[in-house]
CSV table of C-alpha atoms and ligand atoms in Angstrom, one decimal:
chain,number,residue,atom,x,y,z
M,1461,MET,CA,-22.9,5.5,29.3
M,1462,THR,CA,-24.6,6.8,32.5
M,1463,THR,CA,-22.4,8.1,35.3
M,1464,ASN,CA,-23.1,7.7,38.9
M,1465,LEU,CA,-25.0,11.0,39.7
M,1466,SER,CA,-23.0,11.7,42.9
M,1467,VAL,CA,-19.8,11.5,40.8
M,1468,GLN,CA,-21.3,13.8,38.2
M,1469,SER,CA,-22.5,16.5,40.6
M,1470,GLU,CA,-19.2,16.7,42.3
M,1471,LEU,CA,-17.3,17.4,39.1
M,1472,GLU,CA,-16.9,20.6,37.0
M,1473,PRO,CA,-18.0,20.0,33.4
M,1474,ALA,CA,-14.4,20.0,32.1
M,1475,GLN,CA,-13.4,17.5,34.7
M,1476,LEU,CA,-16.4,15.4,33.9
M,1477,LEU,CA,-15.5,15.3,30.2
M,1478,GLN,CA,-11.9,14.4,31.1
M,1479,TRP,CA,-13.3,11.6,33.3
M,1480,TYR,CA,-15.4,10.3,30.4
M,1481,VAL,CA,-12.4,10.3,28.1
M,1482,GLU,CA,-10.3,8.4,30.6
M,1483,CYS,CA,-13.1,5.8,30.9
M,1484,GLY,CA,-12.9,5.4,27.1
M,1485,VAL,CA,-16.1,7.3,26.4
M,1486,ASP,CA,-14.7,9.6,23.6
M,1487,GLU,CA,-17.5,9.5,21.1
M,1488,CYS,CA,-21.0,11.0,21.3
M,1489,ILE,CA,-23.7,8.8,19.9
M,1490,SER,CA,-26.7,10.6,21.3
M,1491,ASP,CA,-27.6,14.1,22.6
M,1492,GLN,CA,-29.0,12.6,25.8
M,1493,GLU,CA,-27.4,9.9,28.0
M,1494,ILE,CA,-29.1,6.5,28.2
M,1495,ASN,CA,-28.7,4.3,31.2
M,1496,TRP,CA,-28.3,1.0,29.4
M,1497,PHE,CA,-28.4,-0.9,32.7
M,1498,GLU,CA,-31.9,0.4,33.6
M,1499,LYS,CA,-33.4,0.3,30.1
M,1500,LYS,CA,-35.3,-3.0,29.6
M,1501,SER,CA,-36.4,-2.3,26.1
M,1502,GLU,CA,-36.1,-5.2,23.7
M,1503,ALA,CA,-35.6,-2.8,20.8
M,1504,PRO,CA,-32.3,-3.1,18.9
M,1505,LEU,CA,-29.6,-0.8,20.0
M,1506,LYS,CA,-29.9,1.4,17.0
M,1507,GLN,CA,-33.6,2.1,17.6
M,1508,GLN,CA,-32.9,2.9,21.3
M,1509,VAL,CA,-30.3,5.4,20.3
M,1510,SER,CA,-32.6,7.0,17.7
M,1511,VAL,CA,-35.2,7.7,20.4
M,1512,ASN,CA,-33.1,10.7,21.3
M,1513,SER,CA,-31.5,11.3,18.0
M,1514,PRO,CA,-32.8,13.3,15.0
M,1515,LYS,CA,-35.0,11.3,12.7
M,1516,PRO,CA,-32.9,9.5,10.0
M,1517,ARG,CA,-33.2,11.0,6.6
M,1518,PRO,CA,-35.0,8.8,4.1
M,1519,GLN,CA,-32.4,6.5,2.4
M,1520,THR,CA,-31.8,7.1,-1.3
M,1521,PRO,CA,-31.2,3.9,-3.1
M,1522,THR,CA,-27.5,3.3,-3.9
M,1523,ALA,CA,-25.7,0.8,-6.0
M,1524,PRO,CA,-24.5,-2.2,-4.0
M,1525,LEU,CA,-20.8,-2.1,-3.2
M,1526,ALA,CA,-18.7,-4.1,-5.7
M,1527,SER,CA,-16.8,-7.1,-4.2
M,1528,ASN,CA,-13.0,-7.2,-4.4
M,1529,ARG,CA,-13.4,-9.9,-7.1
M,1530,GLU,CA,-15.5,-7.6,-9.2
M,1531,LEU,CA,-13.1,-4.8,-8.8
M,1532,ILE,CA,-10.1,-7.0,-9.7
M,1533,GLU,CA,-12.1,-8.0,-12.9
M,1534,GLU,CA,-12.7,-4.3,-13.6
M,1535,ALA,CA,-8.9,-3.6,-13.1
M,1536,LYS,CA,-8.0,-6.4,-15.4
M,1537,GLN,CA,-10.3,-5.2,-18.2
M,1538,MET,CA,-9.1,-1.6,-17.8
M,1539,ALA,CA,-5.4,-2.7,-17.9
M,1540,ALA,CA,-5.9,-5.1,-20.8
M,1541,GLY,CA,-7.3,-2.1,-22.8
M,1542,CYS,CA,-4.1,-0.1,-22.5
M,1543,ASP,CA,-1.6,-0.3,-25.4
M,1544,SER,CA,1.0,2.1,-24.0
M,1545,LEU,CA,2.5,3.2,-20.7
M,1546,SER,CA,0.8,6.6,-20.9
M,1547,ALA,CA,-2.6,4.9,-21.5
M,1548,LEU,CA,-2.0,2.6,-18.5
M,1549,ASN,CA,-1.1,5.7,-16.3
M,1550,ALA,CA,-4.4,7.3,-17.5
M,1551,ALA,CA,-6.4,4.1,-16.7
M,1552,ILE,CA,-4.9,3.9,-13.2
M,1553,LEU,CA,-5.9,7.6,-12.7
M,1554,GLU,CA,-9.4,6.7,-13.8
M,1555,PHE,CA,-9.7,3.6,-11.6
M,1556,ASP,CA,-11.7,4.3,-8.4
M,1557,GLY,CA,-11.9,0.7,-7.1
M,1558,CYS,CA,-9.0,1.0,-4.6
M,1559,SER,CA,-9.9,3.0,-1.4
M,1560,LEU,CA,-6.2,4.0,-1.0
M,1561,LYS,CA,-6.8,6.5,-3.8
M,1562,LYS,CA,-9.2,8.5,-1.6
M,1563,THR,CA,-6.6,9.2,1.1
M,1564,ALA,CA,-3.6,9.6,-1.2
M,1565,SER,CA,-2.6,13.0,-2.6
M,1566,ASN,CA,-1.1,11.6,-5.8
M,1567,THR,CA,-1.1,8.6,-8.0
M,1568,VAL,CA,2.5,7.5,-8.3
M,1569,PHE,CA,3.2,5.7,-11.6
M,1570,CYS,CA,6.9,5.5,-12.4
M,1571,ASP,CA,10.2,7.2,-12.6
M,1572,GLY,CA,13.5,6.5,-14.5
M,1573,ASN,CA,14.2,5.6,-18.1
M,1574,PRO,CA,11.3,4.0,-20.0
M,1575,ASP,CA,13.7,2.9,-22.7
M,1576,SER,CA,16.0,1.0,-20.3
M,1577,ASP,CA,16.2,-2.8,-19.9
M,1578,ILE,CA,15.6,-3.1,-16.2
M,1579,MET,CA,12.5,-2.7,-14.2
M,1580,LEU,CA,12.6,-2.2,-10.5
M,1581,ILE,CA,9.4,-2.8,-8.5
M,1582,GLY,CA,8.9,-1.5,-5.0
M,1583,GLU,CA,6.0,-1.7,-2.5
M,1584,ALA,CA,4.1,1.6,-2.4
M,1585,PRO,CA,4.6,5.3,-2.2
M,1586,GLY,CA,5.5,6.7,1.2
M,1587,ALA,CA,4.9,10.3,2.4
M,1588,ASP,CA,7.5,11.9,0.2
M,1589,GLU,CA,6.5,10.0,-2.9
M,1590,ASP,CA,2.8,10.8,-2.2
M,1591,ARG,CA,3.6,14.5,-2.0
M,1592,ILE,CA,5.9,14.6,-5.0
M,1593,GLY,CA,4.2,12.0,-7.2
M,1594,LYS,CA,7.3,9.9,-8.0
M,1595,PRO,CA,8.5,6.6,-6.6
M,1596,PHE,CA,11.5,6.3,-4.3
M,1597,VAL,CA,12.2,10.0,-3.7
M,1598,GLY,CA,12.5,9.8,0.1
M,1599,GLN,CA,15.1,8.4,2.4
M,1600,ALA,CA,14.7,4.8,1.1
M,1601,GLY,CA,14.8,6.1,-2.5
M,1602,LYS,CA,18.1,7.9,-1.8
M,1603,LEU,CA,19.7,4.8,-0.5
M,1604,LEU,CA,18.3,2.8,-3.5
M,1605,ASP,CA,20.0,5.3,-5.8
M,1606,ARG,CA,23.3,5.0,-3.9
M,1607,MET,CA,23.1,1.2,-4.0
M,1608,PHE,CA,22.7,1.1,-7.7
M,1609,ALA,CA,25.4,3.8,-8.1
M,1610,THR,CA,27.9,1.3,-6.6
M,1611,ILE,CA,27.3,-0.9,-9.7
M,1612,ASN,CA,27.5,2.1,-12.0
M,1613,MET,CA,23.8,2.4,-12.6
M,1614,ASN,CA,21.5,5.4,-12.2
M,1615,ARG,CA,17.8,5.8,-12.7
M,1616,GLU,CA,18.0,8.6,-15.4
M,1617,GLN,CA,19.7,6.2,-17.8
M,1618,ASP,CA,19.9,2.6,-16.6
M,1619,PHE,CA,16.6,1.6,-15.0
M,1620,TYR,CA,12.9,2.2,-14.7
M,1621,ILE,CA,11.1,2.1,-11.4
M,1622,THR,CA,7.5,1.5,-10.2
M,1623,ASN,CA,5.6,0.1,-7.3
M,1624,VAL,CA,3.0,-2.6,-6.6
M,1625,LEU,CA,0.6,0.1,-5.4
M,1626,PRO,CA,0.3,3.5,-7.0
M,1627,TRP,CA,-1.2,5.0,-3.8
M,1628,ARG,CA,0.2,5.5,-0.4
M,1629,PRO,CA,-1.3,3.3,2.4
M,1630,PRO,CA,-2.2,5.8,5.2
M,1631,GLY,CA,0.5,6.1,7.8
M,1632,ASN,CA,2.8,4.0,5.6
M,1633,ARG,CA,1.2,0.8,6.8
M,1634,LYS,CA,2.0,-2.4,5.0
M,1635,PRO,CA,-0.4,-2.9,2.1
M,1636,THR,CA,-3.1,-5.6,2.6
M,1637,ASP,CA,-3.3,-8.7,0.3
M,1638,GLN,CA,-6.6,-7.3,-1.0
M,1639,GLU,CA,-5.0,-4.0,-2.0
M,1640,CYS,CA,-2.1,-5.8,-3.8
M,1641,ASP,CA,-4.5,-8.2,-5.6
M,1642,LEU,CA,-6.5,-5.2,-6.7
M,1643,CYS,CA,-3.5,-3.3,-8.2
M,1644,LEU,CA,-1.8,-6.4,-9.6
M,1645,PRO,CA,-3.6,-6.4,-13.0
M,1646,PHE,CA,-2.2,-2.9,-13.6
M,1647,LEU,CA,1.3,-3.9,-12.5
M,1648,LYS,CA,1.3,-7.0,-14.7
M,1649,ARG,CA,0.2,-4.9,-17.7
M,1650,HIS,CA,2.9,-2.4,-16.7
M,1651,ILE,CA,5.5,-5.2,-17.0
M,1652,GLU,CA,4.1,-6.4,-20.4
M,1653,LEU,CA,4.1,-2.9,-21.8
M,1654,PHE,CA,7.6,-2.1,-20.5
M,1655,ASN,CA,8.9,-5.5,-21.6
M,1656,PRO,CA,12.0,-5.5,-19.5
M,1657,LYS,CA,15.1,-7.7,-19.9
M,1658,MET,CA,15.4,-8.0,-16.2
M,1659,ILE,CA,13.2,-7.4,-13.2
M,1660,VAL,CA,14.4,-6.5,-9.7
M,1661,LEU,CA,11.8,-6.9,-6.9
M,1662,ILE,CA,12.5,-4.5,-4.1
M,1663,GLY,CA,11.4,-5.9,-0.7
M,1664,GLY,CA,9.0,-8.5,0.5
M,1665,THR,CA,5.7,-7.0,-0.7
M,1666,SER,CA,6.6,-6.9,-4.3
M,1667,ALA,CA,8.3,-10.4,-4.1
M,1668,THR,CA,5.2,-11.8,-2.5
M,1669,ALA,CA,2.9,-10.2,-5.0
M,1670,ILE,CA,4.8,-11.1,-8.2
M,1671,LEU,CA,6.1,-14.5,-7.2
M,1672,ASN,CA,2.7,-15.3,-5.5
M,1673,THR,CA,4.4,-16.9,-2.5
M,1674,LYS,CA,4.3,-16.5,1.3
M,1675,THR,CA,8.0,-17.1,1.6
M,1676,GLY,CA,9.8,-14.2,3.2
M,1677,ILE,CA,12.3,-11.9,1.5
M,1678,THR,CA,15.2,-13.2,3.6
M,1679,LYS,CA,14.8,-16.6,1.8
M,1680,LEU,CA,13.8,-15.2,-1.6
M,1681,ARG,CA,16.5,-12.6,-2.0
M,1682,GLY,CA,19.7,-13.1,-4.0
M,1683,LYS,CA,18.2,-15.9,-6.2
M,1684,TRP,CA,17.1,-15.9,-9.8
M,1685,TYR,CA,13.6,-16.6,-10.8
M,1686,ASP,CA,11.8,-16.5,-14.2
M,1687,TYR,CA,8.9,-14.2,-14.9
M,1688,ALA,CA,6.8,-15.7,-17.7
M,1689,LEU,CA,5.8,-13.1,-20.2
M,1690,GLY,CA,4.2,-14.8,-23.2
M,1691,GLU,CA,6.9,-17.1,-24.6
M,1692,GLN,CA,9.7,-15.2,-22.8
M,1693,LYS,CA,11.2,-15.9,-19.5
M,1694,ILE,CA,12.5,-12.7,-17.9
M,1695,PRO,CA,15.2,-13.1,-15.2
M,1696,LEU,CA,14.0,-11.7,-11.9
M,1697,MET,CA,15.7,-11.2,-8.6
M,1698,PRO,CA,14.2,-10.1,-5.2
M,1699,ILE,CA,16.5,-7.9,-3.1
M,1700,PHE,CA,16.1,-6.3,0.4
M,1701,HIS,CA,14.1,-3.1,0.5
M,1702,PRO,CA,16.3,-0.1,1.2
M,1703,ALA,CA,13.9,1.0,4.0
M,1704,TYR,CA,14.7,-2.4,5.7
M,1705,LEU,CA,18.4,-1.8,5.2
M,1706,LEU,CA,18.1,1.5,6.9
M,1707,ARG,CA,16.7,-0.3,9.9
M,1708,GLN,CA,18.9,-3.4,9.6
M,1709,PRO,CA,22.3,-2.1,8.3
M,1710,GLN,CA,24.0,-5.4,9.0
M,1711,CYS,CA,22.0,-6.8,6.0
M,1712,LYS,CA,23.8,-4.4,3.6
M,1713,LYS,CA,26.5,-7.1,3.1
M,1714,GLN,CA,23.9,-9.4,1.5
M,1715,ALA,CA,22.4,-6.5,-0.5
M,1716,TRP,CA,25.8,-5.7,-1.8
M,1717,HIS,CA,26.3,-9.4,-2.8
M,1718,ASP,CA,22.9,-9.3,-4.7
M,1719,LEU,CA,23.8,-6.1,-6.5
M,1720,LEU,CA,27.1,-7.7,-7.7
M,1721,THR,CA,25.1,-10.7,-8.9
M,1722,ILE,CA,22.8,-8.5,-10.9
M,1723,LYS,CA,25.7,-6.6,-12.4
M,1724,GLU,CA,27.4,-9.8,-13.4
M,1725,ARG,CA,24.3,-11.1,-15.1
M,1726,LEU,CA,23.8,-7.8,-17.0
M,1727,GLU,CA,27.4,-8.0,-18.3
M,1728,SER,CA,27.3,-11.6,-19.3
D,276,LIG,N1,9.1,2.5,-0.7
D,276,LIG,C1,8.6,1.9,-1.8
D,276,LIG,O1,8.5,0.7,-1.8
D,276,LIG,N2,8.3,2.6,-2.8
D,276,LIG,C2,8.4,3.9,-2.9
D,276,LIG,O2,8.1,4.5,-3.9
D,276,LIG,C3,9.0,4.5,-1.7
D,276,LIG,C4,9.3,3.8,-0.7
């Protein structure tokens, strides 16, 4: 961007920079300014910039980027080749197809009792989970533990817990559909290998991913669904995510109702 010269000459360099930033010019694309209004060149923008920029280095041929579909296929094959939970954990650690892995500090696989009957599935690690490497260890996780404690269940003995995504989305943003689709083959194999007697989906993201629906968690929660695993039909219930309950405490009443329904089914 070219500045009116009279404005430039009246300003100190620091003030000038500040003025640029306030105008939204916060990135340097060339060593010298270009007056785009005067320049009549027909050359594409990139070439015009490169007039004043260092010569680009010769391009080394690189493999074309794989499409999401190809990456999903790769994930499916890797997941299918795993015959134990530890092999699946190793396969996820090896899988480089999901860009979330690059920004995450840890791959978060599971917590709880792998010999229990119940599998809880959350959304994705948050900051604490990413730092520690285990699911549901932050504020929401503490509330989840308290919720299950009210029906006399704890994660050391009574349930096993994982997430749709093993990597934290930056800034705790909601995972995209593409990210969920990419990690779903690993989660489905996780369910097969764990072979639960009951599945509890924690929050809208896991309900959407596993039930393959756009219906929101408010409508889905508290009802029983079947998860087809070979010949088996595994009872499954979506419940509110504890992070949502921290923001919307008035929904705890419904969450309590859902927990009692789960407990009743386990005892029947
Ligand atoms: N929220 C989730 O869904 N999973 C975690 O592991 C932590 C917070």
